[in-house]
GROMACS .gro file of C-alpha atoms in nm:
model
  294
    1MET     CA    1   3.404   0.330  -0.061
    2LYS     CA    2   3.778   0.309   0.018
    3GLN     CA    3   3.713   0.126   0.341
    4ALA     CA    4   3.496  -0.135   0.171
    5ASN     CA    5   3.749  -0.186  -0.107
    6SER     CA    6   4.033  -0.228   0.142
    7SER     CA    7   3.854  -0.492   0.345
    8LEU     CA    8   3.751  -0.682   0.036
    9THR     CA    9   4.104  -0.679  -0.100
   10VAL     CA   10   4.252  -0.821   0.220
   11SER     CA   11   4.043  -1.136   0.196
   12GLY     CA   12   4.014  -1.137  -0.181
   13ASN     CA   13   4.260  -1.409  -0.282
   14ALA     CA   14   4.134  -1.661  -0.030
   15LEU     CA   15   3.769  -1.586  -0.098
   16ALA     CA   16   3.812  -1.607  -0.474
   17LEU     CA   17   3.898  -1.972  -0.420
   18ALA     CA   18   3.634  -2.009  -0.149
   19ILE     CA   19   3.356  -1.901  -0.384
   20ALA     CA   20   3.427  -2.206  -0.598
   21ASN     CA   21   3.494  -2.430  -0.297
   22PRO     CA   22   3.387  -2.309   0.049
   23GLY     CA   23   3.582  -2.594   0.209
   24SER     CA   24   3.909  -2.450   0.079
   25LEU     CA   25   3.942  -2.226   0.386
   26GLY     CA   26   3.984  -2.534   0.604
   27THR     CA   27   3.641  -2.577   0.763
   28ILE     CA   28   3.295  -2.451   0.686
   29ASP     CA   29   3.301  -2.260   1.014
   30ALA     CA   30   3.618  -2.078   0.904
   31TYR     CA   31   3.452  -1.988   0.575
   32ILE     CA   32   3.138  -1.855   0.746
   33SER     CA   33   3.346  -1.657   0.994
   34THR     CA   34   3.543  -1.503   0.707
   35VAL     CA   35   3.246  -1.398   0.495
   36ASN     CA   36   3.063  -1.256   0.796
   37ARG     CA   37   3.354  -1.017   0.854
   38LEU     CA   38   3.322  -0.866   0.506
   39PRO     CA   39   3.158  -0.521   0.505
   40VAL     CA   40   2.807  -0.469   0.373
   41LEU     CA   41   2.786  -0.222   0.085
   42THR     CA   42   2.574   0.090   0.112
   43ALA     CA   43   2.307   0.155  -0.150
   44GLU     CA   44   2.531   0.418  -0.311
   45GLN     CA   45   2.831   0.185  -0.328
   46GLU     CA   46   2.617  -0.093  -0.471
   47THR     CA   47   2.474   0.135  -0.739
   48SER     CA   48   2.819   0.261  -0.835
   49LEU     CA   49   2.960  -0.091  -0.863
   50GLY     CA   50   2.655  -0.207  -1.058
   51ARG     CA   51   2.702   0.070  -1.311
   52ARG     CA   52   3.073  -0.008  -1.349
   53LEU     CA   53   2.988  -0.370  -1.421
   54ARG     CA   54   2.704  -0.289  -1.659
   55ASP     CA   55   2.873  -0.010  -1.851
   56HIS     CA   56   3.236  -0.124  -1.853
   57ASP     CA   57   3.226  -0.501  -1.780
   58ASP     CA   58   3.436  -0.424  -1.472
   59LEU     CA   59   3.515  -0.764  -1.321
   60GLY     CA   60   3.656  -0.596  -1.013
   61ALA     CA   61   3.316  -0.441  -0.948
   62ALA     CA   62   3.148  -0.779  -1.000
   63ARG     CA   63   3.390  -0.937  -0.753
   64GLU     CA   64   3.312  -0.678  -0.486
   65LEU     CA   65   2.937  -0.724  -0.535
   66VAL     CA   66   2.973  -1.101  -0.501
   67LEU     CA   67   3.200  -1.090  -0.196
   68SER     CA   68   2.978  -0.848  -0.008
   69HIS     CA   69   2.679  -1.082  -0.048
   70LEU     CA   70   2.842  -1.416   0.041
   71ARG     CA   71   2.689  -1.396   0.389
   72LEU     CA   72   2.346  -1.393   0.223
   73VAL     CA   73   2.422  -1.725   0.053
   74VAL     CA   74   2.529  -1.877   0.387
   75SER     CA   75   2.203  -1.764   0.544
   76VAL     CA   76   1.987  -1.902   0.261
   77ALA     CA   77   2.180  -2.232   0.239
   78ARG     CA   78   2.128  -2.291   0.611
   79GLN     CA   79   1.755  -2.321   0.546
   80TYR     CA   80   1.811  -2.637   0.338
   81LEU     CA   81   2.024  -2.844   0.575
   82GLY     CA   82   1.738  -3.089   0.633
   83TYR     CA   83   1.788  -3.263   0.298
   84GLY     CA   84   2.102  -3.450   0.403
   85LEU     CA   85   2.335  -3.260   0.170
   86PRO     CA   86   2.663  -3.099   0.287
   87HIS     CA   87   2.635  -2.738   0.396
   88ALA     CA   88   2.946  -2.651   0.193
   89ASP     CA   89   2.787  -2.792  -0.124
   90LEU     CA   90   2.468  -2.596  -0.068
   91ILE     CA   91   2.672  -2.278  -0.021
   92GLN     CA   92   2.873  -2.353  -0.333
   93GLU     CA   93   2.559  -2.388  -0.543
   94GLY     CA   94   2.411  -2.077  -0.384
   95ASN     CA   95   2.726  -1.886  -0.477
   96VAL     CA   96   2.668  -1.987  -0.839
   97GLY     CA   97   2.320  -1.835  -0.815
   98LEU     CA   98   2.464  -1.521  -0.658
   99MET     CA   99   2.711  -1.478  -0.944
  100LYS     CA  100   2.429  -1.520  -1.196
  101ALA     CA  101   2.229  -1.253  -1.013
  102VAL     CA  102   2.524  -1.012  -1.010
  103LYS     CA  103   2.571  -1.063  -1.383
  104ARG     CA  104   2.207  -0.967  -1.448
  105PHE     CA  105   2.178  -0.695  -1.183
  106ASP     CA  106   2.046  -0.361  -1.311
  107PRO     CA  107   2.123  -0.080  -1.063
  108GLU     CA  108   1.863   0.146  -1.226
  109ARG     CA  109   1.565  -0.071  -1.128
  110GLY     CA  110   1.564   0.071  -0.778
  111VAL     CA  111   1.589  -0.278  -0.626
  112ARG     CA  112   1.873  -0.371  -0.392
  113LEU     CA  113   2.089  -0.662  -0.503
  114VAL     CA  114   2.002  -0.860  -0.190
  115SER     CA  115   1.633  -0.869  -0.292
  116PHE     CA  116   1.714  -0.966  -0.651
  117ALA     CA  117   1.983  -1.221  -0.566
  118VAL     CA  118   1.785  -1.424  -0.314
  119HIS     CA  119   1.563  -1.561  -0.593
  120TRP     CA  120   1.865  -1.677  -0.795
  121ILE     CA  121   2.034  -1.828  -0.491
  122LYS     CA  122   1.726  -2.028  -0.394
  123ALA     CA  123   1.665  -2.139  -0.753
  124GLU     CA  124   2.019  -2.276  -0.783
  125ILE     CA  125   1.999  -2.455  -0.446
  126HIS     CA  126   1.657  -2.600  -0.534
  127GLU     CA  127   1.793  -2.735  -0.861
  128TYR     CA  128   2.091  -2.887  -0.682
  129ILE     CA  129   1.872  -3.058  -0.423
  130VAL     CA  130   1.634  -3.200  -0.683
  131LYS     CA  131   1.921  -3.332  -0.896
  132ASN     CA  132   2.131  -3.470  -0.613
  133TRP     CA  133   1.881  -3.610  -0.371
  134ARG     CA  134   1.930  -3.921  -0.580
  135LEU     CA  135   1.621  -4.108  -0.464
  136VAL     CA  136   1.389  -3.812  -0.478
  137LYS     CA  137   1.018  -3.864  -0.443
  138VAL     CA  138   0.871  -3.716  -0.759
  139ALA     CA  139   0.761  -3.349  -0.744
  140THR     CA  140   0.624  -3.256  -1.085
  141THR     CA  141   0.380  -2.970  -1.033
  142LYS     CA  142   0.423  -2.626  -0.879
  143ALA     CA  143   0.216  -2.725  -0.575
  144GLN     CA  144   0.416  -3.046  -0.529
  145ARG     CA  145   0.747  -2.861  -0.552
  146LYS     CA  146   0.623  -2.613  -0.289
  147LEU     CA  147   0.526  -2.901  -0.062
  148PHE     CA  148   0.853  -3.085  -0.133
  149PHE     CA  149   1.054  -2.792   0.002
  150ASN     CA  150   0.824  -2.711   0.297
  151LEU     CA  151   0.643  -3.021   0.420
  152ARG     CA  152   0.945  -3.174   0.595
  153SER     CA  153   0.980  -2.875   0.830
  154MET     CA  154   0.604  -2.842   0.881
  155ARG     CA  155   0.545  -3.203   0.988
  156PRO     CA  156   0.548  -3.216   1.371
  157ASP     CA  157   0.825  -3.455   1.478
  158GLY     CA  158   0.804  -3.624   1.139
  159LYS     CA  159   0.483  -3.798   1.240
  160THR     CA  160   0.189  -3.874   1.013
  161LEU     CA  161  -0.039  -3.574   0.971
  162ASP     CA  162  -0.395  -3.583   1.098
  163SER     CA  163  -0.681  -3.421   0.904
  164HIS     CA  164  -0.659  -3.092   1.094
  165GLN     CA  165  -0.285  -3.063   1.030
  166VAL     CA  166  -0.340  -3.138   0.661
  167ASP     CA  167  -0.599  -2.859   0.644
  168ASP     CA  168  -0.368  -2.615   0.822
  169ILE     CA  169  -0.074  -2.686   0.589
  170ALA     CA  170  -0.293  -2.668   0.278
  171ARG     CA  171  -0.428  -2.330   0.387
  172GLU     CA  172  -0.084  -2.191   0.478
  173LEU     CA  173   0.079  -2.299   0.149
  174ASN     CA  174  -0.230  -2.226  -0.061
  175VAL     CA  175  -0.250  -2.577  -0.208
  176ARG     CA  176  -0.520  -2.843  -0.212
  177ARG     CA  177  -0.542  -3.071   0.090
  178GLU     CA  178  -0.523  -3.362  -0.158
  179ASP     CA  179  -0.179  -3.237  -0.264
  180VAL     CA  180  -0.063  -3.232   0.098
  181SER     CA  181  -0.178  -3.589   0.157
  182GLU     CA  182  -0.024  -3.709  -0.169
  183MET     CA  183   0.314  -3.550  -0.097
  184GLU     CA  184   0.315  -3.690   0.255
  185VAL     CA  185   0.272  -4.038   0.108
  186ARG     CA  186   0.548  -3.976  -0.146
  187MET     CA  187   0.790  -3.851   0.119
  188SER     CA  188   0.709  -4.143   0.346
  189GLY     CA  189   0.667  -4.421   0.093
  190ARG     CA  190   0.890  -4.602  -0.152
  191GLU     CA  191   1.168  -4.415  -0.322
  192LEU     CA  192   1.182  -4.354  -0.695
  193SER     CA  193   1.500  -4.297  -0.893
  194LEU     CA  194   1.520  -3.944  -1.029
  195GLU     CA  195   1.714  -4.045  -1.338
  196SER     CA  196   1.646  -4.338  -1.566
  197GLN     CA  197   1.846  -4.654  -1.505
  198ASP     CA  198   1.776  -4.755  -1.865
  199GLU     CA  199   2.031  -4.663  -2.131
  200ASP     CA  200   1.753  -4.634  -2.387
  201ASP     CA  201   1.737  -4.273  -2.511
  202ASP     CA  202   1.360  -4.299  -2.536
  203SER     CA  203   1.314  -4.379  -2.167
  204TYR     CA  204   1.116  -4.116  -1.975
  205ALA     CA  205   1.247  -4.045  -1.626
  206PRO     CA  206   1.122  -3.790  -1.369
  207ILE     CA  207   1.417  -3.560  -1.441
  208ALA     CA  208   1.261  -3.494  -1.783
  209TYR     CA  209   0.957  -3.318  -1.643
  210LEU     CA  210   1.085  -3.145  -1.329
  211SER     CA  211   1.161  -2.819  -1.512
  212ASP     CA  212   0.964  -2.514  -1.406
  213GLU     CA  213   1.008  -2.364  -1.756
  214GLY     CA  214   1.163  -2.052  -1.605
  215ARG     CA  215   0.844  -1.923  -1.442
  216GLN     CA  216   1.035  -1.852  -1.117
  217GLU     CA  217   1.339  -1.707  -1.293
  218PRO     CA  218   1.385  -1.369  -1.119
  219THR     CA  219   1.378  -1.151  -1.431
  220ARG     CA  220   1.049  -1.309  -1.539
  221VAL     CA  221   0.908  -1.265  -1.189
  222LEU     CA  222   0.987  -0.893  -1.200
  223GLU     CA  223   0.850  -0.859  -1.552
  224ARG     CA  224   0.531  -1.041  -1.454
  225LYS     CA  225   0.481  -0.814  -1.153
  226ALA     CA  226   0.533  -0.506  -1.367
  227ARG     CA  227   0.287  -0.635  -1.625
  228GLU     CA  228   0.027  -0.712  -1.359
  229GLN     CA  229   0.069  -0.364  -1.214
  230MET     CA  230   0.031  -0.211  -1.560
  231GLN     CA  231  -0.284  -0.411  -1.622
  232GLY     CA  232  -0.429  -0.310  -1.285
  233GLU     CA  233  -0.354   0.029  -1.132
  234GLY     CA  234  -0.172   0.154  -1.442
  235LEU     CA  235  -0.459   0.071  -1.675
  236ASN     CA  236  -0.717   0.233  -1.449
  237GLY     CA  237  -0.504   0.545  -1.422
  238ALA     CA  238  -0.466   0.567  -1.801
  239LEU     CA  239  -0.841   0.525  -1.849
  240ASP     CA  240  -0.911   0.803  -1.600
  241LYS     CA  241  -0.715   1.046  -1.817
  242LEU     CA  242  -0.947   0.991  -2.116
  243ASP     CA  243  -1.259   1.192  -2.184
  244GLU     CA  244  -1.589   1.014  -2.126
  245ARG     CA  245  -1.649   0.921  -2.492
  246SER     CA  246  -1.298   0.790  -2.549
  247ARG     CA  247  -1.312   0.588  -2.226
  248ARG     CA  248  -1.646   0.435  -2.327
  249ILE     CA  249  -1.506   0.336  -2.668
  250ILE     CA  250  -1.193   0.174  -2.521
  251GLN     CA  251  -1.391  -0.013  -2.258
  252ALA     CA  252  -1.647  -0.132  -2.512
  253ARG     CA  253  -1.383  -0.237  -2.767
  254TRP     CA  254  -1.110  -0.388  -2.548
  255LEU     CA  255  -1.231  -0.457  -2.194
  256GLN     CA  256  -1.529  -0.682  -2.250
  257ASP     CA  257  -1.537  -1.057  -2.191
  258ASP     CA  258  -1.769  -1.116  -2.486
  259GLY     CA  259  -1.527  -0.993  -2.752
  260GLY     CA  260  -1.622  -0.626  -2.745
  261ALA     CA  261  -1.837  -0.396  -2.959
  262THR     CA  262  -1.775  -0.335  -3.328
  263LEU     CA  263  -1.692   0.004  -3.481
  264HIS     CA  264  -2.035   0.016  -3.645
  265GLU     CA  265  -2.218  -0.057  -3.318
  266LEU     CA  266  -2.037   0.229  -3.146
  267ALA     CA  267  -2.091   0.452  -3.450
  268ASP     CA  268  -2.467   0.400  -3.411
  269GLU     CA  269  -2.443   0.468  -3.036
  270PHE     CA  270  -2.264   0.802  -3.079
  271GLY     CA  271  -2.425   0.904  -3.410
  272VAL     CA  272  -2.097   0.930  -3.601
  273SER     CA  273  -1.925   0.725  -3.872
  274ALA     CA  274  -1.732   0.405  -3.804
  275GLU     CA  275  -1.419   0.580  -3.933
  276ARG     CA  276  -1.460   0.851  -3.670
  277ILE     CA  277  -1.487   0.584  -3.398
  278ARG     CA  278  -1.165   0.427  -3.529
  279GLN     CA  279  -0.988   0.765  -3.512
  280ILE     CA  280  -1.105   0.828  -3.155
  281GLU     CA  281  -0.999   0.478  -3.058
  282ALA     CA  282  -0.651   0.522  -3.211
  283ALA     CA  283  -0.600   0.858  -3.038
  284ALA     CA  284  -0.716   0.714  -2.703
  285LEU     CA  285  -0.484   0.415  -2.729
  286LYS     CA  286  -0.191   0.644  -2.811
  287LYS     CA  287  -0.268   0.861  -2.509
  288MET     CA  288  -0.294   0.554  -2.285
  289ARG     CA  289   0.040   0.419  -2.407
  290GLY     CA  290   0.197   0.751  -2.315
  291SER     CA  291   0.042   0.738  -1.968
  292LEU     CA  292   0.155   0.379  -1.905
  293ALA     CA  293   0.510   0.455  -2.020
  294ALA     CA  294   0.542   0.760  -1.795
   0.00000   0.00000   0.00000
């Protein structure tokens, strides 16, 4: 830990300014050379710093986490050089995403910061490109946004795609071939202003509907994955721990597409009262909640 702290401190003052403005070190090459010399934290160091930040709002710990991952931002930003925007600006926006990721990083999740931060870095760079590629061809749906950020690199020599190439790209990106053809036309056709040129507050420009409503925000992505796992393997595991009668009642009541069986229907099936079915159901649900929380 001492070695990492020492190296970070040596470059700290210059890099503190460089985070806000990568060009402040003279050239972008000088900046990249500097951040690539910073040591990479071990998992133990990262966890320790994450806990210091979370538990004590230790800004020094946050600074070390940010500095040790600046090389990641450089690597991600390099992937977006084809949009005609300065590399230094892309890095600057990516650094903003990195700092947001560090602020929200939970060392107890068992996920390394590099895996968590890459989503925030890309999201910030994507937003910057969409807002600053001033004559952006409209990308309003999830499929169109995916094509907007991938089609340029997938078009051979920038030439018009033939039907086979359209099919290949649609299959690789998991979008409709119609979406590929439409985006190709948009990226090759007339340009449309992203923001309204009309001072009327009621005007409706593309910028108004480009939002992804946070669906790709990293925390929501992790939560969605956890929920899907709970509804899949976790649910099956919890059901397996029930006795046969309890499992039948839960499946009949909650896991049917047609709305499920009533208490009275199950009471007739098992030859007991509806109240007894309700009690069995409540006990089974309680046991399942315990299994899913474990």
